[in-house]
């Protein structure tokens, strides 16, 4: 095309793009920004590759999805199947097995055997071109035996056994001692079909460009998190009203409790020195009293900044001991990364250029005009982008060196996306095991973009999705629509979030939201204190009163047992541990129910992708009403359960309730009664039926 | 990222991609296959550029869509506006002015003036940081006067007049003899706003990659086509039953009639020699009688192939004369390109490798097993791709040399997409004025792909969209959803298509479908004979009986006047000629009506994109019922008419019916009565109201 000399870059993609494959495959998925950013995939998690593929005319063709490992080797090659008849949209599922820079592409080829089999069957049955079709079949099988594909010099011949099968069929196709039907049968036998399936004759083969996938370790998609303020555990008030802070050592003593509930990650709010200038008091009071410890998000004091430990909490040796104890209990440690400073932060003195200086020479506070947040200096990432980038990278390295494997990033949406793009890219290369969770409660475009540039996990709108239909939609959105750019974490509450819904439903709503989070998303999280069903907001704010951000909150964990929540959390994590279907994101299905407050969904993993080698299916039926008895019917979508050929009348489903081991036999439409006083949910695993359970799935072939 | 050595290509896009702009712009539109294929645009046709753009924090920013001409020069730069509040989806409209390889990108920048104006107004009104905000405003205006943008050394200072305005405001912002409100006013005056609008201070500017656009001449999007079989005009039967063929010379005599109806393109079915082997007779009879001329799609005889003229029609000199006469009447000539051969085609003898040879040594007929089409040998594009490509290109060059400017390509979906990709790419370079219309009546994926690889125009599903709702959806689909990859042509009938609907509605349905086609798509076409409302199908087939493909069909055009259709076609083309809004594709809106058989839509073009310099709006209200009177109300979407601030009660719309000049005054909800016996439609242009007509549009700023 008439390429302008002045800007050769602009049409480069067009000029350099290879021709389309001989049989086109377009609109590949998952592709982010045309392949300029990698899509997300996870070790041990099957995901779909899709393409729009079709050919001219009526001849048969095939499309195969090819997953390439970081060394460029073919890790998987799967025949794609039509998922939208008439629209030529094809799909295959694949699963990477180690982290790194993977990629995928699609190959298409003409399938002369399928074409011949169709045409020969039709024509010989109609008595048309009988001898010709038999001879053409014989020649085709000869060509297959020699591995002579049209326009594919790389094609190889099949093994000796397959060659013998083909050669025998060739003889019989040409053996005019038999009837045309008998001769045809030799060419279309299941044995021959088997040979072609194992070693197809791929004429006119073509391959699309490859598209990048960044594959993260399994914890990127699945984990149970528990959030703590380490200073609270073991804190106590002295008779004079002053406090003795909890420490990393006392917090260490709380780890067995957390681990015993089955959590995988313990998330620490910031552990750094806290400033005293404009320190906030209880309930965000503008001035702190002498006994107020300040918010751990007001980071930095003469004792150090983001790379230091608050002396009240202990030392790096204590931190190391904490991490070691956690690790011994099977817990990873996630640390808060809140890139903002108190006015006392050492950077303010050493690097005033990393902040914004006002016309009067002062450093700018955080503001939302006319409101001011005088305890916080936001960083300015544009005055010295290189200097600030290196400082942040270096402090992250400090914590990685001390055993932190996950960073929970506070408010990433208030920092430049490009800063994160660079940091995530460098971290994925230097430390592929380190994960980053984005705490961005903001509009969808920014949330998606943070995922696109590399955040491994994302907080979500889960806490604000409260009605049945919006929960159903959201479950589908995060598990299917955005799963290639954003891995969700469902938190019923956090130290910053206590929604209206949680204030009126009593313990029942805490149970409901915990079940929704633990079963609706492979990553879920609990903020400590949830066990007490603490449901009172600070007036005018969507967060808990007497917030742990501003004060010590030691808790009597024995007393929490009364709510039943600790036992529920433990059970939920145990069920998640037993069921790989619950630890993967993609394969979720919603089932219609007759009641506006009964929600039902299931997760399924077929045998070939299951770590146990067995298919796994879990059906959740949950009441959303913390106040009343609800009853209604569930219409199970059997194909979503991997039971598409199951006949609900003849062969009932055998279900085992994972909470209590009760067994049920269900058909395709079943009645439930749920209440806050008896049971709020069924969480049921699917067991054998007489119709070969989980034998097949429309999405994923076992 | 850990790049594999074995296949460096795969992550190349990721490695080479520039960082995101400092303020991100993602998900650009129109982009085809990540920019590997150009999107479509047309000379003189405005189209939208979209991006998802947003920034961290609360500061103001701007996004500008930039259209780059084939020399890489900035042709247009438009501020993008939010079209989906909360979703950060921005849009701007631009218009190219010559054909060729254009491109577009998006620039984003921080808008410190908008940020200051907002913050200063809020804070000074609240009495917070008053002196500080005024001084910061003064410094900002000083910086603007010097053109000192943050991180943009390319920024220039504004002109002397603007600098003086800024300098004066700086003095007043600092003049403490006045009140803070007065000083603030100096900084936020409309004069200052004007300076910043004309010469913004663009901090932190960044630009996305550029994406390719192939811009075609106006006929690619808009034209009225008329299809003829040239042998019919002037043909006559002798007393012995034999026929004398019409010729290019007699067909030339028919051109003034076609031109007088206002058509732009005369489309000739194939003019090449017709084979005699297995020639089809009347109504597709398997054997032809001695007087049957054969189908012009059975191309090739000893007298020549695709680069020859059927001697019955005349000579190349006659063809040249036809083209010249057409051109003199303002008609372009489109020629059929049907890449298939009769068994008598010279290629069969000279290039048997361009066909498929069967096992018995014969050449394969066209088949749809068990059916055979023995009069046609399909080409095989895979045996000698280079040879066949060059032969096709050479024959196209022959017809281009003889004045053909458009090719109507028969059944492109039965040939490899890659063949077309190469041909279209070469033609767009060598002959950017030549257009190609794809006659692909097949599934959506193939139809879209043919557009993606370069076909300028496409036949559509229009003939099969008959119900109100599906017509409304289809109008929106072709004008907004697929318009960057596929330019539609609406044909009520063709020589191959006569739908069921056309067989029962009498002349009224022919009128309805002509109006829908002419007003619903900027390209529409009529197959000659439409004027006679010929509505009888060949039994069992969706095409006209006594089909012109197989016989001479001379017509008495005077007699056709009685149907009223010739007059209607003339009027429709006249209205299209008078209204640029009807000759562009993108800006169509559907208006709700209360009756299931009344459809209403409008097309609008704002003044700044209109060739007349005036805004143009046409409202269509049409009955879809050829049998009955229908009545109901239309709820006009005034914003779609460029009248968003119009108050229907106080200032009625003045409408002029383009058919008869009748004038109407309409509000926002109006009643119509339509019938086959009085009038089936209103086609109304919008004229002055007292509310500044067409002053603005939500889509396109005037």
PDB file of C-alpha atoms in Angstrom, chain A residues 24-246:
ATOM      1  CA  UNK A  24      -8.628 -18.098   8.232  1.00  0.00           C
ATOM      2  CA  UNK A  25      -8.627 -17.897  12.012  1.00  0.00           C
ATOM      3  CA  UNK A  26      -9.445 -14.414  13.287  1.00  0.00           C
ATOM      4  CA  UNK A  27     -10.534 -12.624  16.439  1.00  0.00           C
ATOM      5  CA  UNK A  28      -8.390 -14.778  18.729  1.00  0.00           C
ATOM      6  CA  UNK A  29      -9.059 -14.829  22.464  1.00  0.00           C
ATOM      7  CA  UNK A  30      -7.542 -14.208  25.020  1.00  0.00           C
ATOM      8  CA  UNK A  31      -5.767 -11.236  23.474  1.00  0.00           C
ATOM      9  CA  UNK A  32      -5.174  -7.950  25.324  1.00  0.00           C
ATOM     10  CA  UNK A  33      -4.581  -4.755  23.349  1.00  0.00           C
ATOM     11  CA  UNK A  34      -3.880  -6.683  20.156  1.00  0.00           C
ATOM     12  CA  UNK A  35      -1.163  -8.735  21.874  1.00  0.00           C
ATOM     13  CA  UNK A  36       0.781  -5.736  23.178  1.00  0.00           C
ATOM     14  CA  UNK A  37       0.039  -6.844  26.734  1.00  0.00           C
ATOM     15  CA  UNK A  38      -0.049 -10.493  27.838  1.00  0.00           C
ATOM     16  CA  UNK A  39      -3.311 -12.141  28.824  1.00  0.00           C
ATOM     17  CA  UNK A  40      -3.482 -13.893  32.187  1.00  0.00           C
ATOM     18  CA  UNK A  41      -3.305 -17.620  32.749  1.00  0.00           C
ATOM     19  CA  UNK A  42      -2.467 -19.664  35.816  1.00  0.00           C
ATOM     20  CA  UNK A  43      -0.569 -22.862  36.499  1.00  0.00           C
ATOM     21  CA  UNK A  44      -3.012 -25.741  36.852  1.00  0.00           C
ATOM     22  CA  UNK A  45      -6.016 -23.709  35.716  1.00  0.00           C
ATOM     23  CA  UNK A  46      -7.641 -24.669  32.414  1.00  0.00           C
ATOM     24  CA  UNK A  47      -8.692 -21.740  30.258  1.00  0.00           C
ATOM     25  CA  UNK A  48     -10.375 -21.356  26.864  1.00  0.00           C
ATOM     26  CA  UNK A  49      -8.713 -20.340  23.623  1.00  0.00           C
ATOM     27  CA  UNK A  50     -11.171 -19.088  21.025  1.00  0.00           C
ATOM     28  CA  UNK A  51     -11.065 -18.057  17.387  1.00  0.00           C
ATOM     29  CA  UNK A  52     -13.440 -17.344  14.550  1.00  0.00           C
ATOM     30  CA  UNK A  53     -12.418 -19.917  11.960  1.00  0.00           C
ATOM     31  CA  UNK A  54     -14.092 -20.902   8.714  1.00  0.00           C
ATOM     32  CA  UNK A  55     -13.244 -21.697   5.144  1.00  0.00           C
ATOM     33  CA  UNK A  56     -14.407 -21.084   1.613  1.00  0.00           C
ATOM     34  CA  UNK A  57     -16.749 -23.599   0.065  1.00  0.00           C
ATOM     35  CA  UNK A  58     -18.012 -26.785   1.679  1.00  0.00           C
ATOM     36  CA  UNK A  59     -14.898 -28.883   2.348  1.00  0.00           C
ATOM     37  CA  UNK A  60     -14.150 -29.958   5.895  1.00  0.00           C
ATOM     38  CA  UNK A  61     -11.458 -28.255   7.939  1.00  0.00           C
ATOM     39  CA  UNK A  62     -10.085 -28.332  11.451  1.00  0.00           C
ATOM     40  CA  UNK A  63      -8.729 -25.745  13.844  1.00  0.00           C
ATOM     41  CA  UNK A  64      -6.350 -26.563  16.663  1.00  0.00           C
ATOM     42  CA  UNK A  65      -5.429 -24.384  19.612  1.00  0.00           C
ATOM     43  CA  UNK A  66      -1.742 -24.628  20.416  1.00  0.00           C
ATOM     44  CA  UNK A  67      -0.291 -23.678  23.774  1.00  0.00           C
ATOM     45  CA  UNK A  68       3.441 -22.909  23.676  1.00  0.00           C
ATOM     46  CA  UNK A  69       5.535 -23.056  26.843  1.00  0.00           C
ATOM     47  CA  UNK A  70       8.203 -20.482  27.777  1.00  0.00           C
ATOM     48  CA  UNK A  71      10.772 -22.412  25.735  1.00  0.00           C
ATOM     49  CA  UNK A  72       8.545 -22.217  22.681  1.00  0.00           C
ATOM     50  CA  UNK A  73       7.697 -25.908  22.808  1.00  0.00           C
ATOM     51  CA  UNK A  74       4.233 -27.161  22.060  1.00  0.00           C
ATOM     52  CA  UNK A  75       2.716 -27.949  25.440  1.00  0.00           C
ATOM     53  CA  UNK A  76      -0.810 -28.690  24.265  1.00  0.00           C
ATOM     54  CA  UNK A  77      -2.604 -29.026  20.955  1.00  0.00           C
ATOM     55  CA  UNK A  78      -6.376 -29.292  21.139  1.00  0.00           C
ATOM     56  CA  UNK A  79      -8.946 -29.613  18.405  1.00  0.00           C
ATOM     57  CA  UNK A  80     -11.297 -26.645  18.645  1.00  0.00           C
ATOM     58  CA  UNK A  81     -15.055 -27.169  18.677  1.00  0.00           C
ATOM     59  CA  UNK A  82     -17.887 -24.940  17.532  1.00  0.00           C
ATOM     60  CA  UNK A  83     -19.497 -23.109  20.460  1.00  0.00           C
ATOM     61  CA  UNK A  84     -21.829 -20.821  18.487  1.00  0.00           C
ATOM     62  CA  UNK A  85     -23.270 -22.674  15.501  1.00  0.00           C
ATOM     63  CA  UNK A  86     -23.653 -20.372  12.520  1.00  0.00           C
ATOM     64  CA  UNK A  87     -21.137 -17.900  13.902  1.00  0.00           C
ATOM     65  CA  UNK A  88     -18.026 -20.054  13.333  1.00  0.00           C
ATOM     66  CA  UNK A  89     -16.747 -19.369  16.835  1.00  0.00           C
ATOM     67  CA  UNK A  90     -14.493 -22.198  17.978  1.00  0.00           C
ATOM     68  CA  UNK A  91     -12.996 -23.044  21.340  1.00  0.00           C
ATOM     69  CA  UNK A  92     -10.567 -25.407  23.024  1.00  0.00           C
ATOM     70  CA  UNK A  93      -9.396 -25.602  26.630  1.00  0.00           C
ATOM     71  CA  UNK A  94      -5.756 -25.883  27.620  1.00  0.00           C
ATOM     72  CA  UNK A  95      -3.788 -25.725  30.874  1.00  0.00           C
ATOM     73  CA  UNK A  96      -0.233 -24.495  31.521  1.00  0.00           C
ATOM     74  CA  UNK A  97       1.901 -26.323  34.075  1.00  0.00           C
ATOM     75  CA  UNK A  98       4.544 -23.810  35.126  1.00  0.00           C
ATOM     76  CA  UNK A  99       4.881 -20.044  35.472  1.00  0.00           C
ATOM     77  CA  UNK A 100       6.415 -17.797  32.861  1.00  0.00           C
ATOM     78  CA  UNK A 101       6.054 -16.241  29.428  1.00  0.00           C
ATOM     79  CA  UNK A 102       3.836 -18.603  27.497  1.00  0.00           C
ATOM     80  CA  UNK A 103       1.978 -17.971  24.273  1.00  0.00           C
ATOM     81  CA  UNK A 104      -0.656 -19.491  22.062  1.00  0.00           C
ATOM     82  CA  UNK A 105      -1.723 -19.630  18.450  1.00  0.00           C
ATOM     83  CA  UNK A 106      -4.210 -21.437  16.268  1.00  0.00           C
ATOM     84  CA  UNK A 107      -3.507 -23.761  13.366  1.00  0.00           C
ATOM     85  CA  UNK A 108      -6.053 -24.498  10.685  1.00  0.00           C
ATOM     86  CA  UNK A 109      -5.975 -27.143   8.010  1.00  0.00           C
ATOM     87  CA  UNK A 110      -8.105 -28.714   5.370  1.00  0.00           C
ATOM     88  CA  UNK A 111      -9.367 -32.144   6.380  1.00  0.00           C
ATOM     89  CA  UNK A 112      -9.469 -34.169   3.146  1.00  0.00           C
ATOM     90  CA  UNK A 113     -10.453 -37.358   4.941  1.00  0.00           C
ATOM     91  CA  UNK A 114     -13.551 -35.801   6.554  1.00  0.00           C
ATOM     92  CA  UNK A 115     -14.464 -34.271   3.191  1.00  0.00           C
ATOM     93  CA  UNK A 116     -14.088 -37.585   1.367  1.00  0.00           C
ATOM     94  CA  UNK A 117     -15.943 -39.538   4.045  1.00  0.00           C
ATOM     95  CA  UNK A 118     -18.905 -37.173   3.804  1.00  0.00           C
ATOM     96  CA  UNK A 119     -18.987 -36.957   0.027  1.00  0.00           C
ATOM     97  CA  UNK A 120     -18.317 -40.646  -0.575  1.00  0.00           C
ATOM     98  CA  UNK A 121     -21.036 -41.720   1.833  1.00  0.00           C
ATOM     99  CA  UNK A 122     -23.605 -39.422   0.242  1.00  0.00           C
ATOM    100  CA  UNK A 123     -22.657 -40.220  -3.329  1.00  0.00           C
ATOM    101  CA  UNK A 124     -22.214 -43.979  -3.015  1.00  0.00           C
ATOM    102  CA  UNK A 125     -25.544 -44.201  -1.190  1.00  0.00           C
ATOM    103  CA  UNK A 126     -27.041 -42.276  -4.117  1.00  0.00           C
ATOM    104  CA  UNK A 127     -25.240 -44.453  -6.647  1.00  0.00           C
ATOM    105  CA  UNK A 128     -23.288 -41.503  -8.030  1.00  0.00           C
ATOM    106  CA  UNK A 129     -19.602 -41.748  -9.069  1.00  0.00           C
ATOM    107  CA  UNK A 130     -19.270 -44.975  -7.084  1.00  0.00           C
ATOM    108  CA  UNK A 131     -16.030 -46.329  -8.507  1.00  0.00           C
ATOM    109  CA  UNK A 132     -14.516 -42.881  -8.674  1.00  0.00           C
ATOM    110  CA  UNK A 133     -15.212 -42.132  -5.023  1.00  0.00           C
ATOM    111  CA  UNK A 134     -13.819 -45.502  -3.916  1.00  0.00           C
ATOM    112  CA  UNK A 135     -10.641 -44.967  -5.923  1.00  0.00           C
ATOM    113  CA  UNK A 136     -10.284 -41.433  -4.580  1.00  0.00           C
ATOM    114  CA  UNK A 137     -10.642 -42.841  -1.081  1.00  0.00           C
ATOM    115  CA  UNK A 138      -7.934 -45.392  -1.794  1.00  0.00           C
ATOM    116  CA  UNK A 139      -5.594 -42.683  -3.071  1.00  0.00           C
ATOM    117  CA  UNK A 140      -6.324 -40.496  -0.084  1.00  0.00           C
ATOM    118  CA  UNK A 141      -5.509 -43.293   2.345  1.00  0.00           C
ATOM    119  CA  UNK A 142      -2.307 -43.995   0.436  1.00  0.00           C
ATOM    120  CA  UNK A 143      -1.376 -40.358   0.743  1.00  0.00           C
ATOM    121  CA  UNK A 144      -2.130 -40.466   4.479  1.00  0.00           C
ATOM    122  CA  UNK A 145       0.057 -43.535   4.894  1.00  0.00           C
ATOM    123  CA  UNK A 146       2.949 -41.685   3.284  1.00  0.00           C
ATOM    124  CA  UNK A 147       2.257 -38.490   5.227  1.00  0.00           C
ATOM    125  CA  UNK A 148       2.001 -36.467   2.004  1.00  0.00           C
ATOM    126  CA  UNK A 149      -0.079 -33.455   2.954  1.00  0.00           C
ATOM    127  CA  UNK A 150      -0.763 -30.718   0.413  1.00  0.00           C
ATOM    128  CA  UNK A 151       1.463 -27.720   1.056  1.00  0.00           C
ATOM    129  CA  UNK A 152       2.948 -29.094   4.259  1.00  0.00           C
ATOM    130  CA  UNK A 153       6.405 -30.533   3.743  1.00  0.00           C
ATOM    131  CA  UNK A 154       6.687 -30.929   7.518  1.00  0.00           C
ATOM    132  CA  UNK A 155       3.973 -33.542   7.703  1.00  0.00           C
ATOM    133  CA  UNK A 156       5.276 -36.943   8.795  1.00  0.00           C
ATOM    134  CA  UNK A 157       4.026 -40.435   8.067  1.00  0.00           C
ATOM    135  CA  UNK A 158       2.183 -42.297  10.789  1.00  0.00           C
ATOM    136  CA  UNK A 159       3.717 -45.308  12.551  1.00  0.00           C
ATOM    137  CA  UNK A 160       3.973 -48.796  11.122  1.00  0.00           C
ATOM    138  CA  UNK A 161       0.801 -50.045  12.782  1.00  0.00           C
ATOM    139  CA  UNK A 162      -1.294 -47.164  11.417  1.00  0.00           C
ATOM    140  CA  UNK A 163       0.292 -47.545   7.997  1.00  0.00           C
ATOM    141  CA  UNK A 164      -0.708 -51.191   7.962  1.00  0.00           C
ATOM    142  CA  UNK A 165      -4.301 -50.310   8.865  1.00  0.00           C
ATOM    143  CA  UNK A 166      -4.407 -47.773   6.046  1.00  0.00           C
ATOM    144  CA  UNK A 167      -2.784 -50.103   3.527  1.00  0.00           C
ATOM    145  CA  UNK A 168      -5.306 -52.802   4.324  1.00  0.00           C
ATOM    146  CA  UNK A 169      -8.198 -50.384   3.845  1.00  0.00           C
ATOM    147  CA  UNK A 170      -6.715 -49.302   0.520  1.00  0.00           C
ATOM    148  CA  UNK A 171      -6.791 -52.910  -0.682  1.00  0.00           C
ATOM    149  CA  UNK A 172     -10.374 -53.350   0.401  1.00  0.00           C
ATOM    150  CA  UNK A 173     -11.505 -50.046  -1.135  1.00  0.00           C
ATOM    151  CA  UNK A 174     -10.184 -51.341  -4.453  1.00  0.00           C
ATOM    152  CA  UNK A 175     -11.439 -54.895  -4.044  1.00  0.00           C
ATOM    153  CA  UNK A 176     -14.264 -55.117  -6.593  1.00  0.00           C
ATOM    154  CA  UNK A 177     -15.168 -58.594  -5.402  1.00  0.00           C
ATOM    155  CA  UNK A 178     -17.202 -56.823  -2.747  1.00  0.00           C
ATOM    156  CA  UNK A 179     -20.162 -54.494  -2.916  1.00  0.00           C
ATOM    157  CA  UNK A 180     -19.581 -50.746  -3.038  1.00  0.00           C
ATOM    158  CA  UNK A 181     -21.083 -50.470   0.455  1.00  0.00           C
ATOM    159  CA  UNK A 182     -18.628 -53.034   1.808  1.00  0.00           C
ATOM    160  CA  UNK A 183     -15.730 -51.311   0.107  1.00  0.00           C
ATOM    161  CA  UNK A 184     -16.850 -47.950   1.433  1.00  0.00           C
ATOM    162  CA  UNK A 185     -17.096 -49.421   4.930  1.00  0.00           C
ATOM    163  CA  UNK A 186     -13.413 -50.269   4.792  1.00  0.00           C
ATOM    164  CA  UNK A 187     -12.633 -46.589   4.246  1.00  0.00           C
ATOM    165  CA  UNK A 188     -14.902 -45.182   6.936  1.00  0.00           C
ATOM    166  CA  UNK A 189     -14.429 -47.768   9.674  1.00  0.00           C
ATOM    167  CA  UNK A 190     -13.871 -46.661  13.235  1.00  0.00           C
ATOM    168  CA  UNK A 191     -10.374 -48.084  12.952  1.00  0.00           C
ATOM    169  CA  UNK A 192      -9.588 -45.707  10.093  1.00  0.00           C
ATOM    170  CA  UNK A 193     -11.252 -42.839  11.945  1.00  0.00           C
ATOM    171  CA  UNK A 194      -8.982 -43.632  14.868  1.00  0.00           C
ATOM    172  CA  UNK A 195      -5.881 -43.512  12.663  1.00  0.00           C
ATOM    173  CA  UNK A 196      -6.870 -40.122  11.244  1.00  0.00           C
ATOM    174  CA  UNK A 197      -7.721 -38.778  14.683  1.00  0.00           C
ATOM    175  CA  UNK A 198      -4.298 -39.749  16.009  1.00  0.00           C
ATOM    176  CA  UNK A 199      -2.438 -38.675  12.900  1.00  0.00           C
ATOM    177  CA  UNK A 200      -4.529 -36.371  10.740  1.00  0.00           C
ATOM    178  CA  UNK A 201      -3.620 -35.618   7.154  1.00  0.00           C
ATOM    179  CA  UNK A 202      -3.324 -31.866   7.392  1.00  0.00           C
ATOM    180  CA  UNK A 203      -3.596 -30.275   3.958  1.00  0.00           C
ATOM    181  CA  UNK A 204      -3.059 -26.531   3.482  1.00  0.00           C
ATOM    182  CA  UNK A 205      -1.929 -26.048   7.045  1.00  0.00           C
ATOM    183  CA  UNK A 206      -1.560 -22.500   8.328  1.00  0.00           C
ATOM    184  CA  UNK A 207      -0.833 -20.846  11.652  1.00  0.00           C
ATOM    185  CA  UNK A 208      -1.870 -17.519  13.128  1.00  0.00           C
ATOM    186  CA  UNK A 209       0.507 -15.202  14.877  1.00  0.00           C
ATOM    187  CA  UNK A 210       1.261 -16.137  18.472  1.00  0.00           C
ATOM    188  CA  UNK A 211      -0.159 -14.109  21.328  1.00  0.00           C
ATOM    189  CA  UNK A 212       1.439 -13.697  24.755  1.00  0.00           C
ATOM    190  CA  UNK A 213       0.205 -15.198  28.000  1.00  0.00           C
ATOM    191  CA  UNK A 214       1.769 -14.505  31.359  1.00  0.00           C
ATOM    192  CA  UNK A 215       1.292 -17.589  33.506  1.00  0.00           C
ATOM    193  CA  UNK A 216       1.367 -17.094  37.277  1.00  0.00           C
ATOM    194  CA  UNK A 217       1.651 -19.627  40.060  1.00  0.00           C
ATOM    195  CA  UNK A 218      -1.579 -21.134  41.445  1.00  0.00           C
ATOM    196  CA  UNK A 219      -1.882 -18.746  44.393  1.00  0.00           C
ATOM    197  CA  UNK A 220      -2.549 -15.986  41.851  1.00  0.00           C
ATOM    198  CA  UNK A 221      -5.983 -17.443  41.248  1.00  0.00           C
ATOM    199  CA  UNK A 222      -6.824 -19.320  44.391  1.00  0.00           C
ATOM    200  CA  UNK A 223      -6.328 -18.682  48.069  1.00  0.00           C
ATOM    201  CA  UNK A 224      -8.041 -17.910  51.358  1.00  0.00           C
ATOM    202  CA  UNK A 225      -6.736 -14.711  52.894  1.00  0.00           C
ATOM    203  CA  UNK A 226      -6.932 -13.445  56.441  1.00  0.00           C
ATOM    204  CA  UNK A 227      -6.219  -9.788  57.233  1.00  0.00           C
ATOM    205  CA  UNK A 228      -4.711  -8.664  60.537  1.00  0.00           C
ATOM    206  CA  UNK A 229      -3.408  -5.540  62.202  1.00  0.00           C
ATOM    207  CA  UNK A 230      -0.412  -7.134  63.915  1.00  0.00           C
ATOM    208  CA  UNK A 231      -0.354  -4.553  66.713  1.00  0.00           C
ATOM    209  CA  UNK A 232      -3.784  -5.668  67.963  1.00  0.00           C
ATOM    210  CA  UNK A 233      -2.906  -9.251  68.828  1.00  0.00           C
ATOM    211  CA  UNK A 234      -1.589  -9.146  72.399  1.00  0.00           C
ATOM    212  CA  UNK A 235      -2.155  -5.419  72.908  1.00  0.00           C
ATOM    213  CA  UNK A 236      -3.515  -4.420  76.287  1.00  0.00           C
ATOM    214  CA  UNK A 237      -4.479  -1.275  78.108  1.00  0.00           C
ATOM    215  CA  UNK A 238      -2.788  -0.405  81.360  1.00  0.00           C
ATOM    216  CA  UNK A 239      -4.703   0.971  84.341  1.00  0.00           C
ATOM    217  CA  UNK A 240      -3.525   4.486  83.491  1.00  0.00           C
ATOM    218  CA  UNK A 241      -5.300   4.219  80.112  1.00  0.00           C
ATOM    219  CA  UNK A 242      -2.137   3.926  78.115  1.00  0.00           C
ATOM    220  CA  UNK A 243      -1.627   0.950  75.816  1.00  0.00           C
ATOM    221  CA  UNK A 244       0.986  -1.687  75.368  1.00  0.00           C
ATOM    222  CA  UNK A 245       1.151  -2.494  71.703  1.00  0.00           C
ATOM    223  CA  UNK A 246       0.884  -5.981  70.382  1.00  0.00           C
TER     224      UNK A 246
END
